[in-house]
Structures are given as C-alpha cells and as structure tokens.
mmCIF file of C-alpha atoms and ligand atoms in Angstrom:
data_model
loop_
_atom_site.group_PDB
_atom_site.id
_atom_site.type_symbol
_atom_site.label_atom_id
_atom_site.label_comp_id
_atom_site.label_asym_id
_atom_site.label_seq_id
_atom_site.Cartn_x
_atom_site.Cartn_y
_atom_site.Cartn_z
ATOM 1 C CA UNK A 1 181.660 10.028 -38.003
ATOM 2 C CA UNK A 2 184.484 8.544 -35.836
ATOM 3 C CA UNK A 3 185.984 5.300 -37.078
ATOM 4 C CA UNK A 4 188.716 3.491 -35.120
ATOM 5 C CA UNK A 5 192.075 5.051 -36.000
ATOM 6 C CA UNK A 6 194.237 2.541 -37.801
ATOM 7 C CA UNK A 7 196.851 3.823 -40.192
ATOM 8 C CA UNK A 8 195.628 3.757 -43.780
ATOM 9 C CA UNK A 9 198.671 1.758 -44.912
ATOM 10 C CA UNK A 10 197.950 -0.932 -42.294
ATOM 11 C CA UNK A 11 194.424 -1.283 -43.653
ATOM 12 C CA UNK A 12 195.754 -1.402 -47.214
ATOM 13 C CA UNK A 13 198.224 -4.088 -46.164
ATOM 14 C CA UNK A 14 195.376 -6.205 -44.792
ATOM 15 C CA UNK A 15 193.347 -5.670 -47.949
ATOM 16 C CA UNK A 16 196.333 -6.748 -50.031
ATOM 17 C CA UNK A 17 197.026 -9.874 -47.959
ATOM 18 C CA UNK A 18 193.387 -10.911 -47.890
ATOM 19 C CA UNK A 19 193.057 -10.088 -51.605
ATOM 20 C CA UNK A 20 196.108 -12.251 -52.409
ATOM 21 C CA UNK A 21 194.446 -15.181 -50.641
ATOM 22 C CA UNK A 22 191.352 -14.628 -52.809
ATOM 23 C CA UNK A 23 193.504 -14.439 -55.974
ATOM 24 C CA UNK A 24 194.924 -17.888 -55.099
ATOM 25 C CA UNK A 25 191.434 -19.263 -54.390
ATOM 26 C CA UNK A 26 190.102 -17.997 -57.740
ATOM 27 C CA UNK A 27 192.866 -19.756 -59.671
ATOM 28 C CA UNK A 28 192.179 -22.968 -57.748
ATOM 29 C CA UNK A 29 188.392 -22.721 -58.218
ATOM 30 C CA UNK A 30 188.727 -22.007 -61.943
ATOM 31 C CA UNK A 31 191.084 -24.965 -62.467
ATOM 32 C CA UNK A 32 188.739 -27.347 -60.624
ATOM 33 C CA UNK A 33 185.761 -26.105 -62.671
ATOM 34 C CA UNK A 34 187.487 -27.232 -65.864
ATOM 35 C CA UNK A 35 186.666 -30.829 -64.799
ATOM 36 C CA UNK A 36 183.036 -29.981 -65.673
ATOM 37 C CA UNK A 37 184.142 -29.952 -69.314
ATOM 38 C CA UNK A 38 185.094 -33.628 -69.212
ATOM 39 C CA UNK A 39 182.478 -35.936 -70.701
ATOM 40 C CA UNK A 40 182.963 -38.523 -67.980
ATOM 41 C CA UNK A 41 179.507 -38.493 -66.357
ATOM 42 C CA UNK A 42 180.946 -36.246 -63.657
ATOM 43 C CA UNK A 43 183.479 -38.817 -62.422
ATOM 44 C CA UNK A 44 186.332 -36.303 -61.905
ATOM 45 C CA UNK A 45 184.291 -33.257 -60.890
ATOM 46 C CA UNK A 46 182.065 -35.245 -58.516
ATOM 47 C CA UNK A 47 185.135 -36.880 -56.954
ATOM 48 C CA UNK A 48 186.620 -33.419 -56.477
ATOM 49 C CA UNK A 49 183.387 -32.000 -54.956
ATOM 50 C CA UNK A 50 183.065 -35.112 -52.788
ATOM 51 C CA UNK A 51 186.578 -34.508 -51.443
ATOM 52 C CA UNK A 52 185.789 -30.797 -50.928
ATOM 53 C CA UNK A 53 182.563 -31.642 -49.129
ATOM 54 C CA UNK A 54 183.951 -34.325 -46.824
ATOM 55 C CA UNK A 55 187.551 -33.406 -45.982
ATOM 56 C CA UNK A 56 187.719 -31.558 -42.633
ATOM 57 C CA UNK A 57 190.758 -29.487 -43.644
ATOM 58 C CA UNK A 58 188.733 -28.188 -46.597
ATOM 59 C CA UNK A 59 185.799 -27.468 -44.289
ATOM 60 C CA UNK A 60 188.037 -25.278 -42.125
ATOM 61 C CA UNK A 61 189.384 -23.644 -45.290
ATOM 62 C CA UNK A 62 185.790 -22.936 -46.386
ATOM 63 C CA UNK A 63 185.084 -21.063 -43.128
ATOM 64 C CA UNK A 64 188.345 -19.141 -43.476
ATOM 65 C CA UNK A 65 187.477 -18.309 -47.096
ATOM 66 C CA UNK A 66 184.010 -16.980 -46.255
ATOM 67 C CA UNK A 67 185.507 -14.987 -43.370
ATOM 68 C CA UNK A 68 188.222 -13.644 -45.661
ATOM 69 C CA UNK A 69 185.652 -12.562 -48.280
ATOM 70 C CA UNK A 70 183.653 -10.746 -45.583
ATOM 71 C CA UNK A 71 186.850 -9.173 -44.204
ATOM 72 C CA UNK A 72 187.950 -8.088 -47.682
ATOM 73 C CA UNK A 73 184.610 -6.361 -48.280
ATOM 74 C CA UNK A 74 184.529 -4.686 -44.856
ATOM 75 C CA UNK A 75 188.132 -3.486 -45.096
ATOM 76 C CA UNK A 76 187.753 -2.043 -48.589
ATOM 77 C CA UNK A 77 184.538 -0.246 -47.640
ATOM 78 C CA UNK A 78 186.183 1.054 -44.470
ATOM 79 C CA UNK A 79 189.185 2.234 -46.468
ATOM 80 C CA UNK A 80 186.924 3.974 -48.992
ATOM 81 C CA UNK A 81 184.903 5.680 -46.234
ATOM 82 C CA UNK A 82 187.929 6.823 -44.182
ATOM 83 C CA UNK A 83 189.700 8.111 -47.310
ATOM 84 C CA UNK A 84 186.610 10.111 -48.224
ATOM 85 C CA UNK A 85 186.233 11.459 -44.664
ATOM 86 C CA UNK A 86 189.894 12.487 -44.661
ATOM 87 C CA UNK A 87 189.217 14.759 -47.643
ATOM 88 C CA UNK A 88 185.712 16.204 -47.120
ATOM 89 C CA UNK A 89 186.264 18.916 -49.766
ATOM 90 C CA UNK A 90 186.389 17.379 -53.254
ATOM 91 C CA UNK A 91 189.200 18.313 -55.620
ATOM 92 C CA UNK A 92 188.189 21.070 -57.997
ATOM 93 C CA UNK A 93 189.330 19.230 -61.098
ATOM 94 C CA UNK A 94 188.644 15.616 -61.818
ATOM 95 C CA UNK A 95 191.766 13.482 -61.687
ATOM 96 C CA UNK A 96 193.496 13.050 -65.025
ATOM 97 C CA UNK A 97 195.586 10.113 -63.867
ATOM 98 C CA UNK A 98 195.927 7.279 -66.296
ATOM 99 C CA UNK A 99 195.029 4.596 -63.786
ATOM 100 C CA UNK A 100 193.022 1.690 -65.159
ATOM 101 C CA UNK A 101 189.260 2.069 -65.284
ATOM 102 C CA UNK A 102 189.269 -0.832 -62.830
ATOM 103 C CA UNK A 103 191.188 1.244 -60.282
ATOM 104 C CA UNK A 104 188.529 3.958 -60.170
ATOM 105 C CA UNK A 105 185.741 1.416 -60.242
ATOM 106 C CA UNK A 106 187.224 -0.926 -57.598
ATOM 107 C CA UNK A 107 184.495 -0.298 -55.034
ATOM 108 C CA UNK A 108 181.670 -0.503 -57.592
ATOM 109 C CA UNK A 109 182.971 -3.652 -59.252
ATOM 110 C CA UNK A 110 183.504 -5.045 -55.742
ATOM 111 C CA UNK A 111 179.855 -4.409 -54.857
ATOM 112 C CA UNK A 112 178.721 -5.998 -58.141
ATOM 113 C CA UNK A 113 180.914 -9.045 -57.437
ATOM 114 C CA UNK A 114 179.325 -9.292 -53.998
ATOM 115 C CA UNK A 115 175.840 -9.365 -55.578
ATOM 116 C CA UNK A 116 176.976 -11.896 -58.221
ATOM 117 C CA UNK A 117 178.530 -14.141 -55.540
ATOM 118 C CA UNK A 118 175.170 -14.009 -53.721
ATOM 119 C CA UNK A 119 173.437 -15.288 -56.865
ATOM 120 C CA UNK A 120 176.237 -17.803 -57.426
ATOM 121 C CA UNK A 121 175.786 -19.125 -53.878
ATOM 122 C CA UNK A 122 172.042 -19.451 -54.539
ATOM 123 C CA UNK A 123 172.908 -21.565 -57.611
ATOM 124 C CA UNK A 124 175.406 -23.888 -55.905
ATOM 125 C CA UNK A 125 176.774 -23.330 -52.406
ATOM 126 C CA UNK A 126 173.407 -22.834 -50.672
ATOM 127 C CA UNK A 127 172.294 -26.179 -52.121
ATOM 128 C CA UNK A 128 175.207 -27.795 -50.294
ATOM 129 C CA UNK A 129 174.330 -26.188 -46.961
ATOM 130 C CA UNK A 130 170.642 -27.085 -47.453
ATOM 131 C CA UNK A 131 169.198 -23.569 -47.906
ATOM 132 C CA UNK A 132 168.132 -24.126 -51.532
ATOM 133 C CA UNK A 133 166.773 -27.240 -53.244
ATOM 134 C CA UNK A 134 168.882 -28.853 -55.959
ATOM 135 C CA UNK A 135 169.793 -32.140 -57.559
ATOM 136 C CA UNK A 136 171.523 -34.741 -55.387
ATOM 137 C CA UNK A 137 173.522 -37.947 -55.550
ATOM 138 C CA UNK A 138 174.489 -40.679 -53.106
ATOM 139 C CA UNK A 139 176.968 -43.569 -53.104
ATOM 140 C CA UNK A 140 175.141 -46.917 -53.536
ATOM 141 C CA UNK A 141 177.565 -48.562 -51.099
ATOM 142 C CA UNK A 142 176.537 -46.175 -48.307
ATOM 143 C CA UNK A 143 172.884 -47.298 -48.576
ATOM 144 C CA UNK A 144 173.580 -51.002 -48.457
ATOM 145 C CA UNK A 145 173.080 -52.904 -45.213
ATOM 146 C CA UNK A 146 171.840 -56.382 -44.358
ATOM 147 C CA UNK A 147 168.123 -55.485 -44.479
ATOM 148 C CA UNK A 148 168.290 -53.416 -47.677
ATOM 149 C CA UNK A 149 170.306 -56.158 -49.394
ATOM 150 C CA UNK A 150 167.853 -58.877 -48.288
ATOM 151 C CA UNK A 151 164.837 -56.911 -49.525
ATOM 152 C CA UNK A 152 166.546 -56.092 -52.835
ATOM 153 C CA UNK A 153 167.492 -59.734 -53.327
ATOM 154 C CA UNK A 154 163.923 -61.027 -52.711
ATOM 155 C CA UNK A 155 162.499 -58.210 -54.780
ATOM 156 C CA UNK A 156 164.759 -59.148 -57.730
ATOM 157 C CA UNK A 157 163.899 -62.859 -57.385
ATOM 158 C CA UNK A 158 160.131 -62.433 -56.993
ATOM 159 C CA UNK A 159 159.530 -59.334 -59.131
ATOM 160 C CA UNK A 160 157.666 -57.777 -56.163
ATOM 161 C CA UNK A 161 158.247 -54.224 -55.001
ATOM 162 C CA UNK A 162 160.291 -53.840 -51.754
ATOM 163 C CA UNK A 163 157.125 -52.787 -49.876
ATOM 164 C CA UNK A 164 155.310 -55.954 -51.103
ATOM 165 C CA UNK A 165 158.273 -58.136 -50.134
ATOM 166 C CA UNK A 166 158.134 -56.858 -46.542
ATOM 167 C CA UNK A 167 154.295 -57.116 -46.477
ATOM 168 C CA UNK A 168 154.599 -60.780 -47.548
ATOM 169 C CA UNK A 169 157.204 -61.512 -44.848
ATOM 170 C CA UNK A 170 154.914 -59.789 -42.329
ATOM 171 C CA UNK A 171 151.931 -61.978 -43.334
ATOM 172 C CA UNK A 172 153.967 -65.147 -43.115
ATOM 173 C CA UNK A 173 155.322 -64.220 -39.703
ATOM 174 C CA UNK A 174 151.788 -63.458 -38.466
ATOM 175 C CA UNK A 175 150.675 -66.934 -39.593
ATOM 176 C CA UNK A 176 153.366 -68.657 -37.512
ATOM 177 C CA UNK A 177 153.385 -66.221 -34.586
ATOM 178 C CA UNK A 178 151.399 -68.495 -32.207
ATOM 179 C CA UNK A 179 153.802 -71.383 -32.839
ATOM 180 C CA UNK A 180 156.913 -69.664 -31.450
ATOM 181 C CA UNK A 181 158.111 -68.593 -28.002
ATOM 182 C CA UNK A 182 157.686 -64.989 -26.692
ATOM 183 C CA UNK A 183 161.470 -64.488 -26.958
ATOM 184 C CA UNK A 184 161.450 -65.565 -30.587
ATOM 185 C CA UNK A 185 158.420 -63.338 -31.177
ATOM 186 C CA UNK A 186 160.265 -60.314 -29.754
ATOM 187 C CA UNK A 187 163.270 -61.056 -31.989
ATOM 188 C CA UNK A 188 160.944 -61.467 -34.965
ATOM 189 C CA UNK A 189 159.353 -58.067 -34.282
ATOM 190 C CA UNK A 190 162.792 -56.473 -34.022
ATOM 191 C CA UNK A 191 163.792 -57.910 -37.384
ATOM 192 C CA UNK A 192 160.494 -56.886 -38.900
ATOM 193 C CA UNK A 193 160.977 -53.294 -37.682
ATOM 194 C CA UNK A 194 164.446 -53.208 -39.246
ATOM 195 C CA UNK A 195 162.986 -54.509 -42.530
ATOM 196 C CA UNK A 196 160.165 -51.928 -42.460
ATOM 197 C CA UNK A 197 162.681 -49.114 -41.855
ATOM 198 C CA UNK A 198 164.735 -50.333 -44.807
ATOM 199 C CA UNK A 199 161.769 -50.213 -47.234
ATOM 200 C CA UNK A 200 162.038 -46.516 -48.298
ATOM 201 C CA UNK A 201 165.757 -46.919 -49.071
ATOM 202 C CA UNK A 202 165.161 -50.188 -50.959
ATOM 203 C CA UNK A 203 162.258 -48.550 -52.861
ATOM 204 C CA UNK A 204 164.535 -45.666 -53.792
ATOM 205 C CA UNK A 205 167.254 -48.043 -54.994
ATOM 206 C CA UNK A 206 164.891 -50.093 -57.097
ATOM 207 C CA UNK A 207 163.194 -47.043 -58.729
ATOM 208 C CA UNK A 208 166.623 -45.515 -59.382
ATOM 209 C CA UNK A 209 167.679 -48.721 -61.135
ATOM 210 C CA UNK A 210 164.458 -48.877 -63.149
ATOM 211 C CA UNK A 211 164.759 -45.239 -64.157
ATOM 212 C CA UNK A 212 168.448 -45.780 -65.026
ATOM 213 C CA UNK A 213 169.603 -43.153 -62.543
ATOM 214 C CA UNK A 214 172.833 -45.004 -61.733
ATOM 215 C CA UNK A 215 176.118 -43.417 -62.769
ATOM 216 C CA UNK A 216 178.072 -45.107 -65.568
ATOM 217 C CA UNK A 217 180.341 -46.857 -63.070
ATOM 218 C CA UNK A 218 177.278 -48.006 -61.073
ATOM 219 C CA UNK A 219 178.675 -46.499 -57.867
ATOM 220 C CA UNK A 220 176.294 -43.540 -57.511
ATOM 221 C CA UNK A 221 172.546 -42.947 -57.609
ATOM 222 C CA UNK A 222 172.000 -39.639 -59.438
ATOM 223 C CA UNK A 223 169.130 -37.169 -59.868
ATOM 224 C CA UNK A 224 167.708 -37.439 -56.377
ATOM 225 C CA UNK A 225 165.194 -34.701 -55.607
ATOM 226 C CA UNK A 226 164.901 -32.759 -52.347
ATOM 227 C CA UNK A 227 162.286 -35.117 -50.862
ATOM 228 C CA UNK A 228 164.455 -38.175 -51.609
ATOM 229 C CA UNK A 229 167.452 -36.405 -50.052
ATOM 230 C CA UNK A 230 165.420 -35.591 -46.921
ATOM 231 C CA UNK A 231 164.215 -39.195 -46.648
ATOM 232 C CA UNK A 232 167.801 -40.488 -46.969
ATOM 233 C CA UNK A 233 169.113 -38.025 -44.369
ATOM 234 C CA UNK A 234 166.473 -39.326 -41.945
ATOM 235 C CA UNK A 235 166.792 -43.054 -42.751
ATOM 236 C CA UNK A 236 170.583 -43.255 -43.196
ATOM 237 C CA UNK A 237 172.016 -40.140 -41.490
ATOM 238 C CA UNK A 238 175.641 -40.916 -42.407
ATOM 239 C CA UNK A 239 175.018 -41.796 -46.061
ATOM 240 C CA UNK A 240 176.636 -38.554 -47.222
ATOM 241 C CA UNK A 241 174.004 -37.594 -49.796
ATOM 242 C CA UNK A 242 175.442 -34.581 -51.617
ATOM 243 C CA UNK A 243 174.599 -32.125 -54.390
ATOM 244 C CA UNK A 244 175.257 -33.320 -57.934
ATOM 245 C CA UNK A 245 177.205 -30.197 -58.944
ATOM 246 C CA UNK A 246 178.368 -31.693 -62.252
ATOM 247 C CA UNK A 247 174.831 -32.250 -63.446
ATOM 248 C CA UNK A 248 173.601 -28.950 -61.906
ATOM 249 C CA UNK A 249 176.308 -26.916 -63.648
ATOM 250 C CA UNK A 250 175.663 -28.637 -66.996
ATOM 251 C CA UNK A 251 171.910 -28.158 -66.620
ATOM 252 C CA UNK A 252 172.211 -24.463 -65.669
ATOM 253 C CA UNK A 253 174.614 -23.680 -68.498
ATOM 254 C CA UNK A 254 172.214 -25.144 -71.033
ATOM 255 C CA UNK A 255 170.103 -21.942 -70.593
ATOM 256 C CA UNK A 256 171.408 -18.931 -72.517
ATOM 257 C CA UNK A 257 170.277 -16.336 -69.940
ATOM 258 C CA UNK A 258 172.246 -18.074 -67.165
ATOM 259 C CA UNK A 259 175.300 -18.229 -69.446
ATOM 260 C CA UNK A 260 174.966 -14.485 -70.187
ATOM 261 C CA UNK A 261 174.554 -13.738 -66.461
ATOM 262 C CA UNK A 262 177.719 -15.667 -65.600
ATOM 263 C CA UNK A 263 179.663 -14.007 -68.449
ATOM 264 C CA UNK A 264 178.664 -10.631 -66.991
ATOM 265 C CA UNK A 265 179.923 -11.877 -63.582
ATOM 266 C CA UNK A 266 183.294 -12.813 -65.151
ATOM 267 C CA UNK A 267 183.507 -9.455 -66.956
ATOM 268 C CA UNK A 268 183.089 -7.632 -63.638
ATOM 269 C CA UNK A 269 185.742 -9.883 -62.098
ATOM 270 C CA UNK A 270 187.998 -9.030 -65.043
ATOM 271 C CA UNK A 271 187.565 -5.304 -64.347
ATOM 272 C CA UNK A 272 188.262 -5.864 -60.641
ATOM 273 C CA UNK A 273 191.290 -8.110 -61.134
ATOM 274 C CA UNK A 274 192.971 -5.808 -63.672
ATOM 275 C CA UNK A 275 193.747 -3.518 -60.782
ATOM 276 C CA UNK A 276 193.786 -5.972 -57.879
ATOM 277 C CA UNK A 277 196.901 -7.933 -58.841
ATOM 278 C CA UNK A 278 199.432 -5.056 -59.325
ATOM 279 C CA UNK A 279 197.831 -3.167 -56.459
ATOM 280 C CA UNK A 280 198.397 -6.079 -54.042
ATOM 281 C CA UNK A 281 202.068 -6.263 -55.103
ATOM 282 C CA UNK A 282 202.490 -2.520 -54.673
ATOM 283 C CA UNK A 283 200.983 -2.442 -51.185
ATOM 284 C CA UNK A 284 203.010 -5.434 -50.055
ATOM 285 C CA UNK A 285 206.132 -3.594 -51.253
ATOM 286 C CA UNK A 286 206.983 -6.383 -53.689
ATOM 287 C CA UNK A 287 207.321 -4.088 -56.684
ATOM 288 C CA UNK A 288 209.979 -1.676 -57.882
ATOM 289 C CA UNK A 289 210.659 0.153 -61.138
ATOM 290 C CA UNK A 290 212.726 -2.710 -62.507
ATOM 291 C CA UNK A 291 210.094 -5.364 -61.867
ATOM 292 C CA UNK A 292 206.959 -3.297 -62.449
ATOM 293 C CA UNK A 293 206.584 -4.316 -66.120
ATOM 294 C CA UNK A 294 206.943 -7.986 -65.117
ATOM 295 C CA UNK A 295 204.322 -7.608 -62.376
ATOM 296 C CA UNK A 296 201.992 -5.804 -64.796
ATOM 297 C CA UNK A 297 202.472 -8.593 -67.348
ATOM 298 C CA UNK A 298 201.951 -11.303 -64.717
ATOM 299 C CA UNK A 299 198.793 -9.517 -63.579
ATOM 300 C CA UNK A 300 197.466 -9.474 -67.133
ATOM 301 C CA UNK A 301 198.338 -13.131 -67.721
ATOM 302 C CA UNK A 302 196.737 -14.142 -64.400
ATOM 303 C CA UNK A 303 193.566 -12.134 -65.100
ATOM 304 C CA UNK A 304 193.139 -13.494 -68.632
ATOM 305 C CA UNK A 305 193.801 -17.097 -67.579
ATOM 306 C CA UNK A 306 191.327 -16.922 -64.682
ATOM 307 C CA UNK A 307 188.582 -15.102 -66.587
ATOM 308 C CA UNK A 308 188.906 -17.167 -69.789
ATOM 309 C CA UNK A 309 189.112 -20.375 -67.715
ATOM 310 C CA UNK A 310 185.888 -19.494 -65.900
ATOM 311 C CA UNK A 311 184.161 -18.355 -69.115
ATOM 312 C CA UNK A 312 185.140 -21.541 -70.985
ATOM 313 C CA UNK A 313 182.836 -23.653 -68.819
ATOM 314 C CA UNK A 314 179.428 -22.004 -69.478
ATOM 315 C CA UNK A 315 180.289 -21.255 -73.120
ATOM 316 C CA UNK A 316 181.505 -24.748 -74.037
ATOM 317 C CA UNK A 317 178.757 -26.486 -72.053
ATOM 318 C CA UNK A 318 176.122 -24.315 -73.770
ATOM 319 C CA UNK A 319 177.616 -25.189 -77.168
ATOM 320 C CA UNK A 320 177.440 -28.862 -76.219
ATOM 321 C CA UNK A 321 181.219 -29.312 -76.525
HETATM 322 C C1 LIG B 1 181.840 -21.317 -64.305
HETATM 323 C C2 LIG B 1 181.869 -20.669 -63.196
HETATM 324 C C3 LIG B 1 181.669 -21.253 -61.833
HETATM 325 C C4 LIG B 1 181.151 -22.476 -61.461
HETATM 326 C C5 LIG B 1 180.616 -23.587 -62.348
HETATM 327 C C6 LIG B 1 181.228 -22.540 -60.024
HETATM 328 C C7 LIG B 1 180.803 -23.612 -59.268
HETATM 329 C C8 LIG B 1 180.812 -23.650 -57.889
HETATM 330 C C9 LIG B 1 180.347 -24.755 -57.099
HETATM 331 C C10 LIG B 1 179.789 -26.057 -57.658
HETATM 332 C C11 LIG B 1 180.523 -24.429 -55.797
HETATM 333 C C12 LIG B 1 180.210 -25.287 -54.576
HETATM 334 C C13 LIG B 1 181.417 -26.175 -54.315
HETATM 335 C C14 LIG B 1 181.412 -26.800 -52.957
HETATM 336 O O1 LIG B 1 181.099 -26.091 -52.003
HETATM 337 O O2 LIG B 1 181.766 -27.994 -52.857
HETATM 338 C C15 LIG B 1 181.082 -23.113 -55.751
HETATM 339 C C16 LIG B 1 181.407 -22.446 -54.585
HETATM 340 C C17 LIG B 1 181.965 -21.209 -54.546
HETATM 341 N N1 LIG B 1 182.261 -20.394 -55.617
HETATM 342 FE FE1 LIG B 1 182.024 -20.877 -57.564
HETATM 343 N N2 LIG B 1 181.793 -21.374 -59.545
HETATM 344 C C18 LIG B 1 182.061 -20.552 -60.615
HETATM 345 C C19 LIG B 1 182.608 -19.293 -60.564
HETATM 346 C C20 LIG B 1 182.941 -18.608 -59.410
HETATM 347 C C21 LIG B 1 183.525 -17.306 -59.343
HETATM 348 C C22 LIG B 1 183.867 -16.463 -60.567
HETATM 349 C C23 LIG B 1 183.703 -17.005 -58.026
HETATM 350 C C24 LIG B 1 184.279 -15.794 -57.344
HETATM 351 C C25 LIG B 1 184.377 -14.630 -57.726
HETATM 352 C C26 LIG B 1 183.240 -18.110 -57.261
HETATM 353 C C27 LIG B 1 183.246 -18.157 -55.896
HETATM 354 C C28 LIG B 1 182.816 -19.227 -55.154
HETATM 355 C C29 LIG B 1 182.890 -19.294 -53.704
HETATM 356 C C30 LIG B 1 183.458 -18.203 -52.801
HETATM 357 C C31 LIG B 1 182.349 -20.527 -53.334
HETATM 358 C C32 LIG B 1 182.159 -21.064 -51.889
HETATM 359 C C33 LIG B 1 183.390 -21.703 -51.385
HETATM 360 C C34 LIG B 1 183.564 -23.122 -51.831
HETATM 361 O O3 LIG B 1 182.676 -23.932 -51.623
HETATM 362 O O4 LIG B 1 184.623 -23.443 -52.393
HETATM 363 N N3 LIG B 1 182.781 -19.087 -58.124
HETATM 364 N N4 LIG B 1 181.245 -22.649 -57.035
#
C-alpha cells in the first residue's frame, strides 16, 4: 500500500501538537464539570453551558476541537500503519523495553476512547445538536411578549386556561364584529391571530408554573421534553431553548451502570494520558535529561488531576453528595 510520503517525525510533531491541544481541552472540560457538584439548582453549570452554547468564539472552537480530534485519530492511525509497513518482518523477540503499558497500548486505548466519546456524545453533545432527545430548559424572559403577557395576566385573574381566555376573547369579538368598520375588523383579526399563536407558549408557561418546573431563581423553565422544545423552536425561533445538562448529568449519574461505564472511560483515558503527556514533550523537543524527571512528574500530576476530577462527578453525584 502506498501512503503519501511525509517524514515520520513531521507526522509525530503534528500528533504532539494536536494532542497538546486536547490535553488543554481535557483540563478545561474537567474543571467546568466540577460545577455539576454544586447544589445550586444548576445555576453555575447552566450559566457555563449557556455561554458555551451561545458564544460564537466558542462555536468556532467547537468546530476546531472536533476537527482536531478527527485529525488526531487519523494521524495516529496513519503513523501506526506507516510504521508497520516500514518494518514488514516482525522482530524475532518481543521488545523488553520498560515503556509504560500505556505506550504499547496507545492505539488500542485510543480506539476505546473513540468509542467512549461516541457514547458520551450520545449522552450529551448530540442532544445539543438535536440528534438525540433529552431534557431542555428555556429562559422565561425569552418567551415573554405582549400577547403572552396579556393572556397570562387574564388567565391569572380569571382562573381560566390560556386557551379558554383566547376562546372567550374570540366569542366577544364575534358578538361585536358587525358593529365595527372593516378596517377595525381586519385589525381585530390580526390581533386575534397573534393571541392564538401565543396560546401554546402561554399554556406551556402556565403548566410549568403549576408543575413547579421553574428554577429556584424563577428565571428558567426546566424539564421541557422534546415535543415542548420542538413547539418552542417553531413558535419562538430565537428563544434559545437549550439542553438542561446539569439535570441530565445528575439524572444519568444516579444509575450505577452509567457511573461504572464512565469510570471505565476515565480509566482508559488514564492509560492513554500516562504516555501522551511525556511523549508530546519529547516529540516537541521540550525535554532533556535534566528536565525529564520534572516532565514525568508533571505528566503524572496532570493525569491524576484530570482523571480524578472527571471521576469525582459521577461518584459524588451517585453518592448524593
Ligand atoms: C464526568 C464526566 C463528563 C461529563 C459530565 C461531561 C459532560 C459533557 C457535556 C454536558 C457536554 C456538552 C457541552 C456543550 O456542548 O455545551 C460535553 C461535550 C464534550 N465532551 Fe464531555 N463530559 C465528561 C467527560 C468527558 C471526557 C472524559 C471527554 C474526553 C475524553 C469528553 C469530551 C467531550 C467532548 C469532545 C465534547 C464536545 C465538545 C464540547 O461541546 O465542548 N467529556 N461533555
């Protein structure tokens, strides 16, 4: 098989650069996840996810990140294949080098991480891009407009449902229709249409209030299902309805098998990172005999902090702490 000829060290350099970017992302992601541990009804974590989901710089970063992950996988596989092709005859004796188990298993742990990230995306990221159904939330302020507010006000005063409020207005308008000019009638129909369109949103707001689905600060409606999200996207396209990742994470980590699955994911990452950190430094030429022990130690500290930080979330949530 003929693969494009690029010097092995150039490929390794790319892998190291791309890998370093991923090491930085992991630390960032782990730190942000710790907000899930706060018992604040998701105030901090939701604010963080809201920022991540709405800021355009972050959106560009997200594309870059996904591209970088794909590039990292392709480059490492390419490197593995070309290295193997360069030495078609296996060594007679198995290597007795004392490299970490992670070093020998890099490709396998990489493949496992790829599978785990797929499952992880199914749990969270795909909900954000609309490929999987989840649990959603929306800012109350974004749903309020003149019509919704009017309906809600009459509904609160009369005790009628929003649909009944609009039906009553409709009946009354029909009664007086022959007493007003055609221009006034046209205006009346316009207003009536706006009121009718506002009914589903007003209904949603009033059921959410009845079912106590408002966040503690009253700013968000929580626990919207997929149908409610679809209705909102159609009725108020710019309302910014978004996944409720705080609740979703807490709900998922209340099941032991999901916790075990994620701990396995972190273990594989641990195996991968043990080698990744010093290896990136070596390839980038940032190591030498004097600093090697420091780099090794930094690598260990980084790996333990990231893996324990990630593991803390499912474990502590499961334990109800
Ligand atoms: C307790 C563990 C974890 C939780 C609760 C968690 C949660 C999340 C959530 C909620 C998102 C969607 C955020 C958004 O798009 O606004 C996300 C995205 C993502 N996660 Fe995780 N994650 C965990 C561990 C990991 C690990 C170990 C990795 C990598 C090896 C990882 C890689 C990613 C990637 C690449 C994305 C997509 C990019 C992004 O949206 O930032 N996650 N994760």
